[in-house]
Amino acid sequence: VYPINGDRSAAADRYIQSLARDGFEPLALFMREQARIYGLPLRAPVEVYLAPRVDATPPEPPQQGNRVEVMLWSLQLRFWAWRHDGYSGPKPHVRMFVRYFAPLPNARLQHSVGLRQGLIGVVNAFASADMEGGNQVVIAHELLHTFGATDKYDPASNQPLFPDGYAEPNVAPLLPQSKAEVMAGRIPLSATRAETPRGLDETMIGAATAREISWIK
């Protein structure tokens, strides 16, 4: 995880200075617990390390760009990540650049991205201890994208798609669900309403996602 001050604010600076590796342990624990459900023969499928902060800003993805523009941006991002990788610890398999923003006035943040090509993620997160749980849900979502997982929500409505976007598609009654499928990102409460999970303890990796990341066949 490479922290970045996304809005150049003093609040984000203070928050980044408070970060420690063990603060990301819930993410590693979530991956261990989910892997155990699917019988993955690994004690620790994911280990999270905290890299030094990065003072540069990654290139912005194109807004509704065509395929060529997206490919060009992907190449630019990979080159940018190579230039600004100042981590001297174990060589990372995946690099997650997390841009932190002060909660006010940034009530909403841009979409985060995770690229399988290059194994890079750019996450937009809130510089607030109260929002760490939600931040880690976003980091997990984008991390799984780098492993090959796909989104499982309707981009027009942000509603989870049934059945793959439901944590428990076989329960009765179907709604409300108690957890979010992490690649759907929301807990379905009704046919038209879903809420954002407050932390990874309110999410799970569904079978379709587990299959995409080769945890099951």
PDB file of C-alpha atoms in Angstrom:
ATOM      1  CA  VAL A   1       0.000   0.000   0.000  1.00  0.00           C
ATOM      2  CA  TYR A   2       1.479   3.306  -1.129  1.00  0.00           C
ATOM      3  CA  PRO A   3      -0.264   6.283   0.548  1.00  0.00           C
ATOM      4  CA  ILE A   4      -0.736   9.549  -1.354  1.00  0.00           C
ATOM      5  CA  ASN A   5      -2.119  12.881  -0.159  1.00  0.00           C
ATOM      6  CA  GLY A   6      -4.892  13.138  -2.724  1.00  0.00           C
ATOM      7  CA  ASP A   7      -6.021  16.703  -2.014  1.00  0.00           C
ATOM      8  CA  ARG A   8      -2.811  18.149  -0.541  1.00  0.00           C
ATOM      9  CA  SER A   9      -4.674  18.869   2.698  1.00  0.00           C
ATOM     10  CA  ALA A  10      -3.235  19.068   6.188  1.00  0.00           C
ATOM     11  CA  ALA A  11      -5.869  16.561   7.343  1.00  0.00           C
ATOM     12  CA  ALA A  12      -4.690  13.970   4.808  1.00  0.00           C
ATOM     13  CA  ASP A  13      -1.078  14.656   5.800  1.00  0.00           C
ATOM     14  CA  ARG A  14      -1.828  13.984   9.464  1.00  0.00           C
ATOM     15  CA  TYR A  15      -3.755  10.845   8.634  1.00  0.00           C
ATOM     16  CA  ILE A  16      -0.988   9.432   6.434  1.00  0.00           C
ATOM     17  CA  GLN A  17       1.557  10.084   9.177  1.00  0.00           C
ATOM     18  CA  SER A  18      -0.591   7.983  11.544  1.00  0.00           C
ATOM     19  CA  LEU A  19      -0.724   4.961   9.236  1.00  0.00           C
ATOM     20  CA  ALA A  20       0.967   1.735  10.304  1.00  0.00           C
ATOM     21  CA  ARG A  21       1.171  -1.692   8.728  1.00  0.00           C
ATOM     22  CA  ASP A  22      -0.985  -3.329  11.403  1.00  0.00           C
ATOM     23  CA  GLY A  23      -3.797  -0.953  10.463  1.00  0.00           C
ATOM     24  CA  PHE A  24      -4.220  -3.026   7.289  1.00  0.00           C
ATOM     25  CA  GLU A  25      -4.367  -6.326   9.166  1.00  0.00           C
ATOM     26  CA  PRO A  26      -8.195  -6.496   8.758  1.00  0.00           C
ATOM     27  CA  LEU A  27      -7.624  -6.777   4.997  1.00  0.00           C
ATOM     28  CA  ALA A  28      -5.145  -9.629   5.370  1.00  0.00           C
ATOM     29  CA  LEU A  29      -7.431 -11.313   7.923  1.00  0.00           C
ATOM     30  CA  PHE A  30     -10.428 -11.019   5.593  1.00  0.00           C
ATOM     31  CA  MET A  31      -8.525 -12.701   2.777  1.00  0.00           C
ATOM     32  CA  ARG A  32      -7.356 -15.490   5.104  1.00  0.00           C
ATOM     33  CA  GLU A  33     -10.865 -16.151   6.380  1.00  0.00           C
ATOM     34  CA  GLN A  34     -12.402 -16.136   2.923  1.00  0.00           C
ATOM     35  CA  ALA A  35      -9.680 -18.396   1.529  1.00  0.00           C
ATOM     36  CA  ARG A  36     -10.359 -20.860   4.352  1.00  0.00           C
ATOM     37  CA  ILE A  37     -14.035 -21.038   3.342  1.00  0.00           C
ATOM     38  CA  TYR A  38     -12.997 -22.212  -0.128  1.00  0.00           C
ATOM     39  CA  GLY A  39     -10.330 -24.600   1.142  1.00  0.00           C
ATOM     40  CA  LEU A  40      -7.391 -22.689  -0.332  1.00  0.00           C
ATOM     41  CA  PRO A  41      -4.216 -24.448   0.911  1.00  0.00           C
ATOM     42  CA  LEU A  42      -2.437 -21.243   1.932  1.00  0.00           C
ATOM     43  CA  ARG A  43      -2.018 -19.944   5.462  1.00  0.00           C
ATOM     44  CA  ALA A  44      -1.729 -16.344   4.271  1.00  0.00           C
ATOM     45  CA  PRO A  45      -2.954 -15.779   0.700  1.00  0.00           C
ATOM     46  CA  VAL A  46      -2.307 -12.038   1.071  1.00  0.00           C
ATOM     47  CA  GLU A  47       0.309 -10.169   3.096  1.00  0.00           C
ATOM     48  CA  VAL A  48      -0.041  -6.395   3.253  1.00  0.00           C
ATOM     49  CA  TYR A  49       2.942  -4.081   3.646  1.00  0.00           C
ATOM     50  CA  LEU A  50       2.970  -0.307   4.025  1.00  0.00           C
ATOM     51  CA  ALA A  51       5.288   1.526   1.636  1.00  0.00           C
ATOM     52  CA  PRO A  52       6.599   5.083   2.059  1.00  0.00           C
ATOM     53  CA  ARG A  53       4.214   7.822   0.969  1.00  0.00           C
ATOM     54  CA  VAL A  54       4.298   8.903  -2.663  1.00  0.00           C
ATOM     55  CA  ASP A  55       4.299  12.642  -3.326  1.00  0.00           C
ATOM     56  CA  ALA A  56       3.341  12.397  -7.008  1.00  0.00           C
ATOM     57  CA  THR A  57      -0.177  11.926  -8.371  1.00  0.00           C
ATOM     58  CA  PRO A  58      -1.008   9.038 -10.720  1.00  0.00           C
ATOM     59  CA  PRO A  59      -2.401   9.851 -14.174  1.00  0.00           C
ATOM     60  CA  GLU A  60      -6.178  10.202 -14.194  1.00  0.00           C
ATOM     61  CA  PRO A  61      -8.145   7.561 -16.135  1.00  0.00           C
ATOM     62  CA  PRO A  62     -10.002   8.817 -19.218  1.00  0.00           C
ATOM     63  CA  GLN A  63     -13.662   9.682 -18.670  1.00  0.00           C
ATOM     64  CA  GLN A  64     -15.651   7.361 -20.939  1.00  0.00           C
ATOM     65  CA  GLY A  65     -12.556   6.897 -23.057  1.00  0.00           C
ATOM     66  CA  ASN A  66     -12.382   4.523 -25.991  1.00  0.00           C
ATOM     67  CA  ARG A  67     -10.351   1.333 -25.901  1.00  0.00           C
ATOM     68  CA  VAL A  68      -7.195   2.972 -27.283  1.00  0.00           C
ATOM     69  CA  GLU A  69      -7.361   5.787 -24.693  1.00  0.00           C
ATOM     70  CA  VAL A  70      -7.834   3.305 -21.873  1.00  0.00           C
ATOM     71  CA  MET A  71      -4.896   1.187 -23.071  1.00  0.00           C
ATOM     72  CA  LEU A  72      -2.703   4.298 -23.310  1.00  0.00           C
ATOM     73  CA  TRP A  73      -3.683   5.356 -19.794  1.00  0.00           C
ATOM     74  CA  SER A  74      -2.915   1.852 -18.497  1.00  0.00           C
ATOM     75  CA  LEU A  75       0.578   2.031 -19.971  1.00  0.00           C
ATOM     76  CA  GLN A  76       1.089   5.505 -18.505  1.00  0.00           C
ATOM     77  CA  LEU A  77      -0.034   4.293 -15.085  1.00  0.00           C
ATOM     78  CA  ARG A  78       2.352   1.333 -15.163  1.00  0.00           C
ATOM     79  CA  PHE A  79       5.258   3.586 -16.117  1.00  0.00           C
ATOM     80  CA  TRP A  80       4.263   6.075 -13.412  1.00  0.00           C
ATOM     81  CA  ALA A  81       4.077   3.275 -10.799  1.00  0.00           C
ATOM     82  CA  TRP A  82       7.529   2.009 -11.792  1.00  0.00           C
ATOM     83  CA  ARG A  83       9.004   5.513 -11.446  1.00  0.00           C
ATOM     84  CA  HIS A  84       7.471   6.137  -8.018  1.00  0.00           C
ATOM     85  CA  ASP A  85       7.980   2.764  -6.350  1.00  0.00           C
ATOM     86  CA  GLY A  86      10.261   3.652  -3.443  1.00  0.00           C
ATOM     87  CA  TYR A  87       9.533   0.557  -1.374  1.00  0.00           C
ATOM     88  CA  SER A  88      12.675  -1.322  -0.304  1.00  0.00           C
ATOM     89  CA  GLY A  89      10.975  -4.326   1.323  1.00  0.00           C
ATOM     90  CA  PRO A  90       9.833  -7.604  -0.264  1.00  0.00           C
ATOM     91  CA  LYS A  91       9.046  -7.225  -3.947  1.00  0.00           C
ATOM     92  CA  PRO A  92       5.285  -6.673  -4.191  1.00  0.00           C
ATOM     93  CA  HIS A  93       3.073  -8.755  -6.441  1.00  0.00           C
ATOM     94  CA  VAL A  94       0.419  -6.016  -6.389  1.00  0.00           C
ATOM     95  CA  ARG A  95       0.881  -2.299  -5.779  1.00  0.00           C
ATOM     96  CA  MET A  96      -2.079  -0.388  -4.373  1.00  0.00           C
ATOM     97  CA  PHE A  97      -1.690   3.387  -4.513  1.00  0.00           C
ATOM     98  CA  VAL A  98      -4.185   4.810  -2.012  1.00  0.00           C
ATOM     99  CA  ARG A  99      -5.035   8.493  -2.397  1.00  0.00           C
ATOM    100  CA  TYR A 100      -6.378   9.919   0.846  1.00  0.00           C
ATOM    101  CA  PHE A 101      -8.778  12.867   0.901  1.00  0.00           C
ATOM    102  CA  ALA A 102     -10.073  14.911   3.835  1.00  0.00           C
ATOM    103  CA  PRO A 103     -13.733  13.932   4.474  1.00  0.00           C
ATOM    104  CA  LEU A 104     -14.760  17.572   4.186  1.00  0.00           C
ATOM    105  CA  PRO A 105     -15.334  18.981   1.633  1.00  0.00           C
ATOM    106  CA  ASN A 106     -14.878  15.650  -0.190  1.00  0.00           C
ATOM    107  CA  ALA A 107     -18.223  14.022   0.607  1.00  0.00           C
ATOM    108  CA  ARG A 108     -17.945  11.812  -2.498  1.00  0.00           C
ATOM    109  CA  LEU A 109     -14.845  10.447  -4.175  1.00  0.00           C
ATOM    110  CA  GLN A 110     -14.112   9.345  -7.710  1.00  0.00           C
ATOM    111  CA  HIS A 111     -14.232   5.663  -8.595  1.00  0.00           C
ATOM    112  CA  SER A 112     -11.191   3.609  -7.699  1.00  0.00           C
ATOM    113  CA  VAL A 113      -9.588   1.236 -10.190  1.00  0.00           C
ATOM    114  CA  GLY A 114      -7.752  -2.079 -10.115  1.00  0.00           C
ATOM    115  CA  LEU A 115      -5.864  -3.385 -13.153  1.00  0.00           C
ATOM    116  CA  ARG A 116      -5.029  -7.009 -13.769  1.00  0.00           C
ATOM    117  CA  GLN A 117      -2.571  -5.892 -16.435  1.00  0.00           C
ATOM    118  CA  GLY A 118       0.329  -4.579 -14.387  1.00  0.00           C
ATOM    119  CA  LEU A 119      -1.207  -5.618 -11.028  1.00  0.00           C
ATOM    120  CA  ILE A 120      -1.810  -2.021  -9.944  1.00  0.00           C
ATOM    121  CA  GLY A 121      -4.659  -0.363  -8.092  1.00  0.00           C
ATOM    122  CA  VAL A 122      -5.470   3.304  -7.523  1.00  0.00           C
ATOM    123  CA  VAL A 123      -7.852   3.707  -4.587  1.00  0.00           C
ATOM    124  CA  ASN A 124      -9.559   6.923  -3.494  1.00  0.00           C
ATOM    125  CA  ALA A 125     -10.109   6.826   0.274  1.00  0.00           C
ATOM    126  CA  PHE A 126     -11.079   9.096   3.142  1.00  0.00           C
ATOM    127  CA  ALA A 127      -8.427  10.390   5.538  1.00  0.00           C
ATOM    128  CA  SER A 128     -10.461   9.512   8.619  1.00  0.00           C
ATOM    129  CA  ALA A 129     -10.155   6.830  11.286  1.00  0.00           C
ATOM    130  CA  ASP A 130     -13.960   6.584  11.327  1.00  0.00           C
ATOM    131  CA  MET A 131     -13.920   5.550   7.658  1.00  0.00           C
ATOM    132  CA  GLU A 132     -11.104   3.012   7.758  1.00  0.00           C
ATOM    133  CA  GLY A 133     -13.542   0.105   7.502  1.00  0.00           C
ATOM    134  CA  GLY A 134     -15.088   1.464   4.320  1.00  0.00           C
ATOM    135  CA  ASN A 135     -11.648   2.280   2.922  1.00  0.00           C
ATOM    136  CA  GLN A 136     -10.565  -1.322   3.370  1.00  0.00           C
ATOM    137  CA  VAL A 137     -13.666  -2.583   1.568  1.00  0.00           C
ATOM    138  CA  VAL A 138     -12.659  -0.461  -1.429  1.00  0.00           C
ATOM    139  CA  ILE A 139      -9.045  -1.633  -1.245  1.00  0.00           C
ATOM    140  CA  ALA A 140     -10.187  -5.281  -1.126  1.00  0.00           C
ATOM    141  CA  HIS A 141     -12.515  -4.713  -4.088  1.00  0.00           C
ATOM    142  CA  GLU A 142      -9.757  -3.212  -6.241  1.00  0.00           C
ATOM    143  CA  LEU A 143      -7.211  -5.797  -5.065  1.00  0.00           C
ATOM    144  CA  LEU A 144      -9.527  -8.560  -6.247  1.00  0.00           C
ATOM    145  CA  HIS A 145      -9.802  -6.810  -9.617  1.00  0.00           C
ATOM    146  CA  THR A 146      -6.045  -7.234 -10.002  1.00  0.00           C
ATOM    147  CA  PHE A 147      -6.535 -10.966  -9.349  1.00  0.00           C
ATOM    148  CA  GLY A 148      -9.110 -11.179 -12.146  1.00  0.00           C
ATOM    149  CA  ALA A 149     -12.426 -10.585 -10.365  1.00  0.00           C
ATOM    150  CA  THR A 150     -15.137  -8.621 -12.189  1.00  0.00           C
ATOM    151  CA  ASP A 151     -17.705  -6.127 -10.915  1.00  0.00           C
ATOM    152  CA  LYS A 152     -21.041  -7.609  -9.881  1.00  0.00           C
ATOM    153  CA  TYR A 153     -23.277  -4.548  -9.791  1.00  0.00           C
ATOM    154  CA  ASP A 154     -25.332  -2.652 -12.338  1.00  0.00           C
ATOM    155  CA  PRO A 155     -23.258   0.420 -13.313  1.00  0.00           C
ATOM    156  CA  ALA A 156     -26.437   2.376 -14.072  1.00  0.00           C
ATOM    157  CA  SER A 157     -27.995   1.912 -10.633  1.00  0.00           C
ATOM    158  CA  ASN A 158     -25.114   0.577  -8.485  1.00  0.00           C
ATOM    159  CA  GLN A 159     -27.505  -2.195  -7.399  1.00  0.00           C
ATOM    160  CA  PRO A 160     -25.943  -5.657  -6.847  1.00  0.00           C
ATOM    161  CA  LEU A 161     -26.720  -8.079  -9.651  1.00  0.00           C
ATOM    162  CA  PHE A 162     -28.518 -11.296  -8.770  1.00  0.00           C
ATOM    163  CA  PRO A 163     -27.288 -13.968  -8.245  1.00  0.00           C
ATOM    164  CA  ASP A 164     -23.517 -13.331  -8.426  1.00  0.00           C
ATOM    165  CA  GLY A 165     -23.688  -9.956  -6.671  1.00  0.00           C
ATOM    166  CA  TYR A 166     -25.479 -11.398  -3.637  1.00  0.00           C
ATOM    167  CA  ALA A 167     -23.493 -12.760  -0.716  1.00  0.00           C
ATOM    168  CA  GLU A 168     -26.176 -15.381  -0.031  1.00  0.00           C
ATOM    169  CA  PRO A 169     -28.221 -15.891  -3.213  1.00  0.00           C
ATOM    170  CA  ASN A 170     -29.878 -19.065  -1.921  1.00  0.00           C
ATOM    171  CA  VAL A 171     -31.334 -17.872   1.393  1.00  0.00           C
ATOM    172  CA  ALA A 172     -35.074 -17.435   1.954  1.00  0.00           C
ATOM    173  CA  PRO A 173     -36.293 -14.823   2.190  1.00  0.00           C
ATOM    174  CA  LEU A 174     -33.786 -13.419  -0.278  1.00  0.00           C
ATOM    175  CA  LEU A 175     -34.057  -9.828   0.968  1.00  0.00           C
ATOM    176  CA  PRO A 176     -32.746  -8.171   2.958  1.00  0.00           C
ATOM    177  CA  GLN A 177     -29.262  -9.659   2.731  1.00  0.00           C
ATOM    178  CA  SER A 178     -27.002  -9.431   5.784  1.00  0.00           C
ATOM    179  CA  LYS A 179     -23.718  -8.941   3.897  1.00  0.00           C
ATOM    180  CA  ALA A 180     -22.342  -7.572   0.656  1.00  0.00           C
ATOM    181  CA  GLU A 181     -20.574  -9.603  -2.001  1.00  0.00           C
ATOM    182  CA  VAL A 182     -17.312  -7.653  -2.086  1.00  0.00           C
ATOM    183  CA  MET A 183     -17.314  -7.228  -5.878  1.00  0.00           C
ATOM    184  CA  ALA A 184     -20.875  -5.888  -5.747  1.00  0.00           C
ATOM    185  CA  GLY A 185     -19.916  -3.450  -3.014  1.00  0.00           C
ATOM    186  CA  ARG A 186     -23.347  -3.031  -1.423  1.00  0.00           C
ATOM    187  CA  ILE A 187     -25.689  -4.961   0.848  1.00  0.00           C
ATOM    188  CA  PRO A 188     -29.031  -5.557  -0.958  1.00  0.00           C
ATOM    189  CA  LEU A 189     -31.911  -4.560   1.306  1.00  0.00           C
ATOM    190  CA  SER A 190     -34.748  -4.476  -1.220  1.00  0.00           C
ATOM    191  CA  ALA A 191     -35.225  -4.685  -4.974  1.00  0.00           C
ATOM    192  CA  THR A 192     -34.330  -0.994  -5.256  1.00  0.00           C
ATOM    193  CA  ARG A 193     -32.226  -0.239  -2.171  1.00  0.00           C
ATOM    194  CA  ALA A 194     -28.755  -1.294  -1.034  1.00  0.00           C
ATOM    195  CA  GLU A 195     -26.362   0.132   1.536  1.00  0.00           C
ATOM    196  CA  THR A 196     -22.589   0.436   1.654  1.00  0.00           C
ATOM    197  CA  PRO A 197     -20.864  -1.960   4.099  1.00  0.00           C
ATOM    198  CA  ARG A 198     -19.073  -0.263   6.974  1.00  0.00           C
ATOM    199  CA  GLY A 199     -16.225  -2.762   7.007  1.00  0.00           C
ATOM    200  CA  LEU A 200     -14.958  -6.061   5.675  1.00  0.00           C
ATOM    201  CA  ASP A 201     -16.847  -7.926   8.396  1.00  0.00           C
ATOM    202  CA  GLU A 202     -20.001  -7.003   6.453  1.00  0.00           C
ATOM    203  CA  THR A 203     -18.710  -8.490   3.192  1.00  0.00           C
ATOM    204  CA  MET A 204     -17.743 -11.842   1.726  1.00  0.00           C
ATOM    205  CA  ILE A 205     -16.276 -13.321  -1.456  1.00  0.00           C
ATOM    206  CA  GLY A 206     -18.990 -15.100  -3.387  1.00  0.00           C
ATOM    207  CA  ALA A 207     -18.563 -18.278  -5.418  1.00  0.00           C
ATOM    208  CA  ALA A 208     -18.446 -16.480  -8.774  1.00  0.00           C
ATOM    209  CA  THR A 209     -15.642 -14.220  -7.570  1.00  0.00           C
ATOM    210  CA  ALA A 210     -13.787 -17.160  -6.007  1.00  0.00           C
ATOM    211  CA  ARG A 211     -13.964 -18.909  -9.368  1.00  0.00           C
ATOM    212  CA  GLU A 212     -12.641 -15.867 -11.245  1.00  0.00           C
ATOM    213  CA  ILE A 213      -9.598 -15.603  -8.982  1.00  0.00           C
ATOM    214  CA  SER A 214      -8.963 -19.373  -9.266  1.00  0.00           C
ATOM    215  CA  TRP A 215      -9.811 -20.237  -5.681  1.00  0.00           C
ATOM    216  CA  ILE A 216     -12.266 -22.843  -6.964  1.00  0.00           C
ATOM    217  CA  LYS A 217     -12.908 -24.467 -10.330  1.00  0.00           C
TER     218      LYS A 217
END
